[in-house]
Coordinates of C-alpha atoms in Angstrom, one line a residue:
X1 CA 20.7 12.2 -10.0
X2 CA 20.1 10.4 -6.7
X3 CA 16.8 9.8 -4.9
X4 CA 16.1 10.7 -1.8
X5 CA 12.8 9.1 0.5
X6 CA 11.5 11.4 3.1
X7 CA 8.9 9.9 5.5
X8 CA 7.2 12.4 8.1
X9 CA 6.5 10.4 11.3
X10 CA 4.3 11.5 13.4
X11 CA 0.7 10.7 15.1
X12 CA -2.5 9.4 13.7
X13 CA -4.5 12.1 14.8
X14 CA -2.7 15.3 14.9
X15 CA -5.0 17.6 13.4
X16 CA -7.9 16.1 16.3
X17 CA -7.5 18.8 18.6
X18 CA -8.2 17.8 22.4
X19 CA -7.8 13.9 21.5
X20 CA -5.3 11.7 23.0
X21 CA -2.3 11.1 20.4
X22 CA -2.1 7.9 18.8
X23 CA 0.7 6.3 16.9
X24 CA -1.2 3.1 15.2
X25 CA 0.2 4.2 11.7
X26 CA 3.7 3.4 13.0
X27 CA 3.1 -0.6 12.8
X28 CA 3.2 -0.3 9.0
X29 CA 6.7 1.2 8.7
X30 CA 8.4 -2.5 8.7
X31 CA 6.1 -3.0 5.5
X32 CA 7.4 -0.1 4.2
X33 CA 11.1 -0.5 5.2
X34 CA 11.1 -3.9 3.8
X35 CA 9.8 -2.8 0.2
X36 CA 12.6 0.2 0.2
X37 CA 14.9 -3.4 1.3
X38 CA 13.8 -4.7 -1.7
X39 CA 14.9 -1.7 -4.3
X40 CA 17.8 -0.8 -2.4
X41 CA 16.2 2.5 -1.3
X42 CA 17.7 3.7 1.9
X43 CA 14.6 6.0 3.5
X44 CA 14.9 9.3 5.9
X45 CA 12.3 9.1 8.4
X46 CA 11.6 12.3 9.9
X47 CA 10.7 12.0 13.4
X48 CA 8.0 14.6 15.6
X49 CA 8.3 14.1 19.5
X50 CA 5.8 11.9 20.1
X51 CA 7.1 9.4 18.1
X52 CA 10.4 9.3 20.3
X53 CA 7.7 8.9 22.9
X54 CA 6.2 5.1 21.3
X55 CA 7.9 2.1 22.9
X56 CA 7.4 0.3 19.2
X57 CA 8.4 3.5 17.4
X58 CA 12.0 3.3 19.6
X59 CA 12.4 -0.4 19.0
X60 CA 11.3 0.0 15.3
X61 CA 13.9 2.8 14.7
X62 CA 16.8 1.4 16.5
X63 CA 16.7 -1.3 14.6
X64 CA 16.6 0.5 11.2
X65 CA 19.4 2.3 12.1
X66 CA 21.2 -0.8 13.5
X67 CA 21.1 -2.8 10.2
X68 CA 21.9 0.6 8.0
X69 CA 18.8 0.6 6.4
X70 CA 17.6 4.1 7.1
X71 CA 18.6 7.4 8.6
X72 CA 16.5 8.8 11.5
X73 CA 16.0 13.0 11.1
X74 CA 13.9 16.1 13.1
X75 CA 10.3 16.7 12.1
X76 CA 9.4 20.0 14.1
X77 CA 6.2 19.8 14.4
X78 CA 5.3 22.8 17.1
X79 CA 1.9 21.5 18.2
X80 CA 3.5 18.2 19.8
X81 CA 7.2 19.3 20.7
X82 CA 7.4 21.3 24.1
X83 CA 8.0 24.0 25.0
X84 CA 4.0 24.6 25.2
X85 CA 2.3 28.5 26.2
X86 CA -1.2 29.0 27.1
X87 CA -1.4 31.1 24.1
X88 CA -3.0 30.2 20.8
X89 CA -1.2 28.3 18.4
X90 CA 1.5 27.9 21.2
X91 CA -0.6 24.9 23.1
X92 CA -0.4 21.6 23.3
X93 CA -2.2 20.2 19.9
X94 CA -3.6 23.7 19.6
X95 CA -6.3 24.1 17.3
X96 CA -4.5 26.2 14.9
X97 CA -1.6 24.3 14.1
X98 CA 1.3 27.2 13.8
X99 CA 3.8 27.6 11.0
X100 CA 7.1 27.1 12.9
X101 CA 8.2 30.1 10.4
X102 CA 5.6 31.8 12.6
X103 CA 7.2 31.3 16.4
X104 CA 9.4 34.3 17.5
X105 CA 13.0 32.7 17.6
X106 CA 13.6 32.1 20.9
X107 CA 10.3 29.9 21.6
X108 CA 11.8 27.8 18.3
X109 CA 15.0 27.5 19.3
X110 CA 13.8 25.8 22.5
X111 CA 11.9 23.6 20.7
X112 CA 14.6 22.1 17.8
X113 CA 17.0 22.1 21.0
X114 CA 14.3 20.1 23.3
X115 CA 13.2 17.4 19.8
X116 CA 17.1 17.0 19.0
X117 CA 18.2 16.4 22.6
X118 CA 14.8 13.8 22.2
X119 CA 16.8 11.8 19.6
X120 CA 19.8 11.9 20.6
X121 CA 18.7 10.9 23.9
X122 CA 16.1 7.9 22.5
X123 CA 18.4 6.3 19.5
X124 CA 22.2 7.7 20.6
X125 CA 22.4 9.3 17.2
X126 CA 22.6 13.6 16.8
X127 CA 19.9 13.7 14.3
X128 CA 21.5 16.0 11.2
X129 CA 18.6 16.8 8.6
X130 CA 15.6 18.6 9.7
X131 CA 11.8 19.2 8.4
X132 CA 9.7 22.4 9.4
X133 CA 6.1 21.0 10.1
X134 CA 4.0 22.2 7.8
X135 CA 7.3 23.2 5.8
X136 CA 7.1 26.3 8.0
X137 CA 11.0 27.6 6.9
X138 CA 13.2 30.6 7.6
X139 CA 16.5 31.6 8.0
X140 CA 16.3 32.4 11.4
X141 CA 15.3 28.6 11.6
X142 CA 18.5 27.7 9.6
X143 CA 21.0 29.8 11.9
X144 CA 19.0 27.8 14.8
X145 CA 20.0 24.5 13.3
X146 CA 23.3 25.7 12.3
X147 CA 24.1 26.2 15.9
X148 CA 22.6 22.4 16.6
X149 CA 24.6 20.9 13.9
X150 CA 22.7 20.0 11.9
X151 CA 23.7 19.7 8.1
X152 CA 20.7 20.0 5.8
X153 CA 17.2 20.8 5.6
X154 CA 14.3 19.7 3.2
X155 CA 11.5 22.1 4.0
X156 CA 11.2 24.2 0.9
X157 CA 7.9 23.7 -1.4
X158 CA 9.4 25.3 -4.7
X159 CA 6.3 27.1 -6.8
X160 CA 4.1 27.1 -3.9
X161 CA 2.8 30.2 -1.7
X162 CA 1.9 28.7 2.4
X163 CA 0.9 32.2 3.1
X164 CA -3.1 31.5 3.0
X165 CA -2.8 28.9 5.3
X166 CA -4.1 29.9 8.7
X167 CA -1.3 29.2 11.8
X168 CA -1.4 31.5 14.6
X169 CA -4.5 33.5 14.7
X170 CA -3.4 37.0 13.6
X171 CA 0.2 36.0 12.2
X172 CA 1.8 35.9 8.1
X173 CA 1.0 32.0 7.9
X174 CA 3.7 30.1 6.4
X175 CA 5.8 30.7 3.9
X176 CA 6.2 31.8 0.2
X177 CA 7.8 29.8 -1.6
X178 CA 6.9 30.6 -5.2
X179 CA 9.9 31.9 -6.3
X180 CA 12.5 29.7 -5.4
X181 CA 14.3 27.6 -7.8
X182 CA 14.0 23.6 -7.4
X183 CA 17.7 23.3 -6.5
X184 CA 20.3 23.0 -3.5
X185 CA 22.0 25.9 -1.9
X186 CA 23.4 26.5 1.4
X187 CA 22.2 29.0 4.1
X188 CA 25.1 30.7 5.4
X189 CA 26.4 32.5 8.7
X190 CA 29.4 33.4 10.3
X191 CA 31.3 31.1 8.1
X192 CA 29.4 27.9 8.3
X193 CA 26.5 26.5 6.1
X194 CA 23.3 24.5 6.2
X195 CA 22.5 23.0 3.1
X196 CA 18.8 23.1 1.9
X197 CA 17.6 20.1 -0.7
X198 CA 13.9 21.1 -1.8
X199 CA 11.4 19.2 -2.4
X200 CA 10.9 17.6 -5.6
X201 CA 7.8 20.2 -6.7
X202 CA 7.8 20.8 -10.5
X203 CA 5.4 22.8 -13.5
X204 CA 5.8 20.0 -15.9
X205 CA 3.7 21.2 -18.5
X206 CA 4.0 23.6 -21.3
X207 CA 4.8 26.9 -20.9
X208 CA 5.3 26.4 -17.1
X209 CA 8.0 24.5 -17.4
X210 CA 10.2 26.5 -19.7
X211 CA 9.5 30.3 -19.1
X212 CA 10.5 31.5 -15.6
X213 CA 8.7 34.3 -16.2
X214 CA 5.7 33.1 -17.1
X215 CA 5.8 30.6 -14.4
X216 CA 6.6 33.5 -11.7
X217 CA 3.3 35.1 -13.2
X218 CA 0.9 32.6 -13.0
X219 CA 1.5 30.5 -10.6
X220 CA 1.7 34.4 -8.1
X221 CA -2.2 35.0 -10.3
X222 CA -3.8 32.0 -10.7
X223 CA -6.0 32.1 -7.1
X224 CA -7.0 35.9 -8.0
X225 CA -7.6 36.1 -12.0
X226 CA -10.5 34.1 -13.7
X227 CA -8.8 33.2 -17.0
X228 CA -5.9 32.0 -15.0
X229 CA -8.3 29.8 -12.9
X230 CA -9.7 28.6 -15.8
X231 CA -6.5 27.5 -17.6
X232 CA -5.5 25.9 -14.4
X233 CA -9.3 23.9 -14.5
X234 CA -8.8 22.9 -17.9
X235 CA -5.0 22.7 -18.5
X236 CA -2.9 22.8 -15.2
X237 CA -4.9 21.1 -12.8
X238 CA -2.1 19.5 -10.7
X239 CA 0.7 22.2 -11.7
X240 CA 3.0 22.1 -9.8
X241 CA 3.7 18.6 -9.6
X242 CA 4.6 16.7 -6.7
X243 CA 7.0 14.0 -6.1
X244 CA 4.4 12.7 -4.2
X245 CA 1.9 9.2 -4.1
X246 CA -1.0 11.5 -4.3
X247 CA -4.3 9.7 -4.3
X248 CA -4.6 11.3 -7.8
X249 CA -1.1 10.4 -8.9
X250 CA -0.1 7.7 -11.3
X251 CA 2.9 6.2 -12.2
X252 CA 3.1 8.1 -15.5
X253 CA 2.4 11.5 -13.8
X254 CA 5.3 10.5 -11.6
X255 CA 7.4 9.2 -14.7
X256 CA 6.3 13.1 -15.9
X257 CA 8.2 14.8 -13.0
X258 CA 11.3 12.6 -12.9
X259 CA 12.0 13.2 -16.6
X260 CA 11.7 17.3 -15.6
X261 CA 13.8 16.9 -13.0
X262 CA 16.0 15.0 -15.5
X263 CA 15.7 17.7 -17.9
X264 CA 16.3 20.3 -15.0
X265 CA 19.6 18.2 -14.1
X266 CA 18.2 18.2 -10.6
X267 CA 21.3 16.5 -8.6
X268 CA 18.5 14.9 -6.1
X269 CA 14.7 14.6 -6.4
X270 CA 12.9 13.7 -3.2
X271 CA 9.8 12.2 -2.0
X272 CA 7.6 13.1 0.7
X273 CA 4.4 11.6 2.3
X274 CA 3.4 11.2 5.9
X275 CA 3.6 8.0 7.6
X276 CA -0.1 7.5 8.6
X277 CA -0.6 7.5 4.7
X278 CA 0.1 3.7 4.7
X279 CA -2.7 3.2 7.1
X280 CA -6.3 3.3 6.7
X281 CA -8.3 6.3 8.1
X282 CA -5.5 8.1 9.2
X283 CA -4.6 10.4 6.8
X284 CA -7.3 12.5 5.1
X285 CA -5.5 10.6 1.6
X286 CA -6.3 7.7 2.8
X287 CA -9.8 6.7 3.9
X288 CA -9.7 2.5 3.7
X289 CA -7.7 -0.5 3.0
X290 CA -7.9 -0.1 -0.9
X291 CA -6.5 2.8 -0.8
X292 CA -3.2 2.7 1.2
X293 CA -2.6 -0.9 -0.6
X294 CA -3.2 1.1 -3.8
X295 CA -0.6 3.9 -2.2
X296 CA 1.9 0.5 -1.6
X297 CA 1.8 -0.6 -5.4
X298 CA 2.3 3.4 -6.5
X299 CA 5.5 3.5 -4.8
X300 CA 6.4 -0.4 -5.8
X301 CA 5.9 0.8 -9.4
X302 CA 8.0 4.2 -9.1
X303 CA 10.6 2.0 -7.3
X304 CA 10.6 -0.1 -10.4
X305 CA 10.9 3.2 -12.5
X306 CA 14.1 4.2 -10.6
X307 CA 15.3 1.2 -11.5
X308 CA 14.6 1.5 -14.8
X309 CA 16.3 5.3 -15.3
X310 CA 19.4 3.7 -13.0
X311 CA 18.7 6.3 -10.3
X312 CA 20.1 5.7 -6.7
X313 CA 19.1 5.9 -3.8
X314 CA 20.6 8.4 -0.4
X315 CA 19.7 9.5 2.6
X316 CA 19.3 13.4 3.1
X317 CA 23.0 13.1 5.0
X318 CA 24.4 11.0 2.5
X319 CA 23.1 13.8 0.1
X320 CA 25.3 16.3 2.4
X321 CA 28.0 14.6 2.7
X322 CA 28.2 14.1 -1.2
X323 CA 27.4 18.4 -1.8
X324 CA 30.8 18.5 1.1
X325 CA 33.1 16.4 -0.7
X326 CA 32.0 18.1 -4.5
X327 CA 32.0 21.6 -3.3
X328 CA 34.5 21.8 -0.7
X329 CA 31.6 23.4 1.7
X330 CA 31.5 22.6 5.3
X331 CA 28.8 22.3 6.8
X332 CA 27.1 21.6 10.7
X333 CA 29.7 22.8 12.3
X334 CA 28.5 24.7 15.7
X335 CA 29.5 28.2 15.2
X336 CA 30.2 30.6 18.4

């Protein structure tokens, strides 16, 4: 099993609606790069438009990916990467933040072509792994990226349901994703393939964790039935469990979901947080300075667990490239 380090990058403020963007949070990636340095871990920063945009952000990233020590990938976020609509959820920083599962194809296809062409432009790289904001999926939005090249995507929230999330006023909200299984497949199309890696989201305790069914039941229930709610309130609080340095999260309740995913014989598990979590006040996880320094000794102590189980460290390409070479797949390759 190999680890794989996902950052979303993006601004300060994105959920202020009306404000001027701000990218402060930025100046504490070296920190962060220079801990992953320190364990080995080679992270995959995911990158919204108006990061390509930040004259430190540029600098910052070209030098990452000058030295190796990091790959550079698409976020999508659809409230900051033109094309923009003077129709709600379709604005600039819009104050309903759509779903990009939610944006008829052809708007989102202009978008993933306009944030690619961004980074290709800004670091002289073809970015090849892609996030949905607000892990906003479909497989419209996998043939899109198919046709872009790109080779995999890590959008999927196993055991969770995005659906009762407002995005476009009047529209499905995002995505269910309560029945999917924790593990890689490929999206396929006229003979070529995407490869999707989930995120690392796990039931870790008994029953959850080794009934389907009963998994399937609950977790479909739980917001709608009263004895589910209260098992959840006195059993299953954080079920599923996140690979994630949650405010809540310790370094035995991540120890708890790397040992499922052990047990699972998960070939990757991967980490997500945003990138204004390491700095105060901007990110909702993160109010002051003891917090995102407690948030830097979380991930110094998982590091050390890694360590510990002798579990590596890839990128989300490396990851592709690996699932090519063992599976004989192809994948990225522009189809007509």
């Amino acid at each position: 099993m190999n680890f794989i380090l996902t950052i979303d990058t993006a601004a300060d403020n994105q959920w202020a609606t009306g404000k001027e963007l701000t990218l402060e949070n930025i100046r504490n990636l070296p920190r962060l790069q220079k801990l992953c340095d320190k364990y080995h871990i080679k992270p995959t920063y995911m990158l919204a438009s108006e990061t390509c945009e930040d004259s430190f952000s540029r600098e910052m990233f070209s030098d990452f990916l000058e030295n190796d020590q990091a790959e550079v990938g698409a976020l999508l976020n659809p409230w900051t990467t033109p094309p923009f609509f003077n129709r709600d959820g379709l604005r600039y920083n819009d104050i309903r933040h759509a779903f990009p599962n939610e944006i008829s194809e052809d708007i989102v296809a202009n978008k993933i072509r306009y944030l690619t062409d961004q980074i290709r432009t800004t670091f002289s790289i073809r970015p090849t792994s892609f996030r949905a904001g607000r892990f906003g999926f479909s497989e419209n939005i996998a043939r899109i990226l198919m046709v872009n090249e790109y080779m995999v995507d890590s959008s999927i929230t196993p055991f969770v349901n995005w659906s009762g999330y407002v995005g476009i006023p009047g529209f499905r909200g995002g995505p269910d994703y309560i029945l999917r299984k924790p593990y890689p497949f490929t999206y396929n199309h006229k003979g070529n393939s995407l490869l999707e890696i989930p995120l690392t989201v796990l039931p870790t305790r008994f029953p959850l964790n080794k009934n389907r069914k009963i998994t399937d039941y609950y977790f479909n229930n739980v917001n709608r039935n009263i004895v589910l709610k209260g098992l959840r309130s006195m059993f299953y609080r954080y079920q599923p469990l996140w690979l994630r340095p949650y405010p809540w999260m310790t370094i035995d309740l991540l120890d708890e979901v790397t040992n499922e995913a052990l047990s699972k014989k998960l070939p990757y598990i991967v980490m997500v947080f945003f990138s204004g979590e390491l700095t105060p006040a901007c990110s909702i996880y993160r109010s002051d300075n003891e917090a995102t320094e407690n948030m830097f000794d979380l991930l110094e102590n998982f590091f050390n667990l890694l360590a510990h189980y002798h579990i590596g460290s890839v990128t989300l390409t490396e990851a592709a490239k690996k699932y090519e070479l063992v599976t004989g797949t192809t994948l990225s390759y522009k189809y007509v």
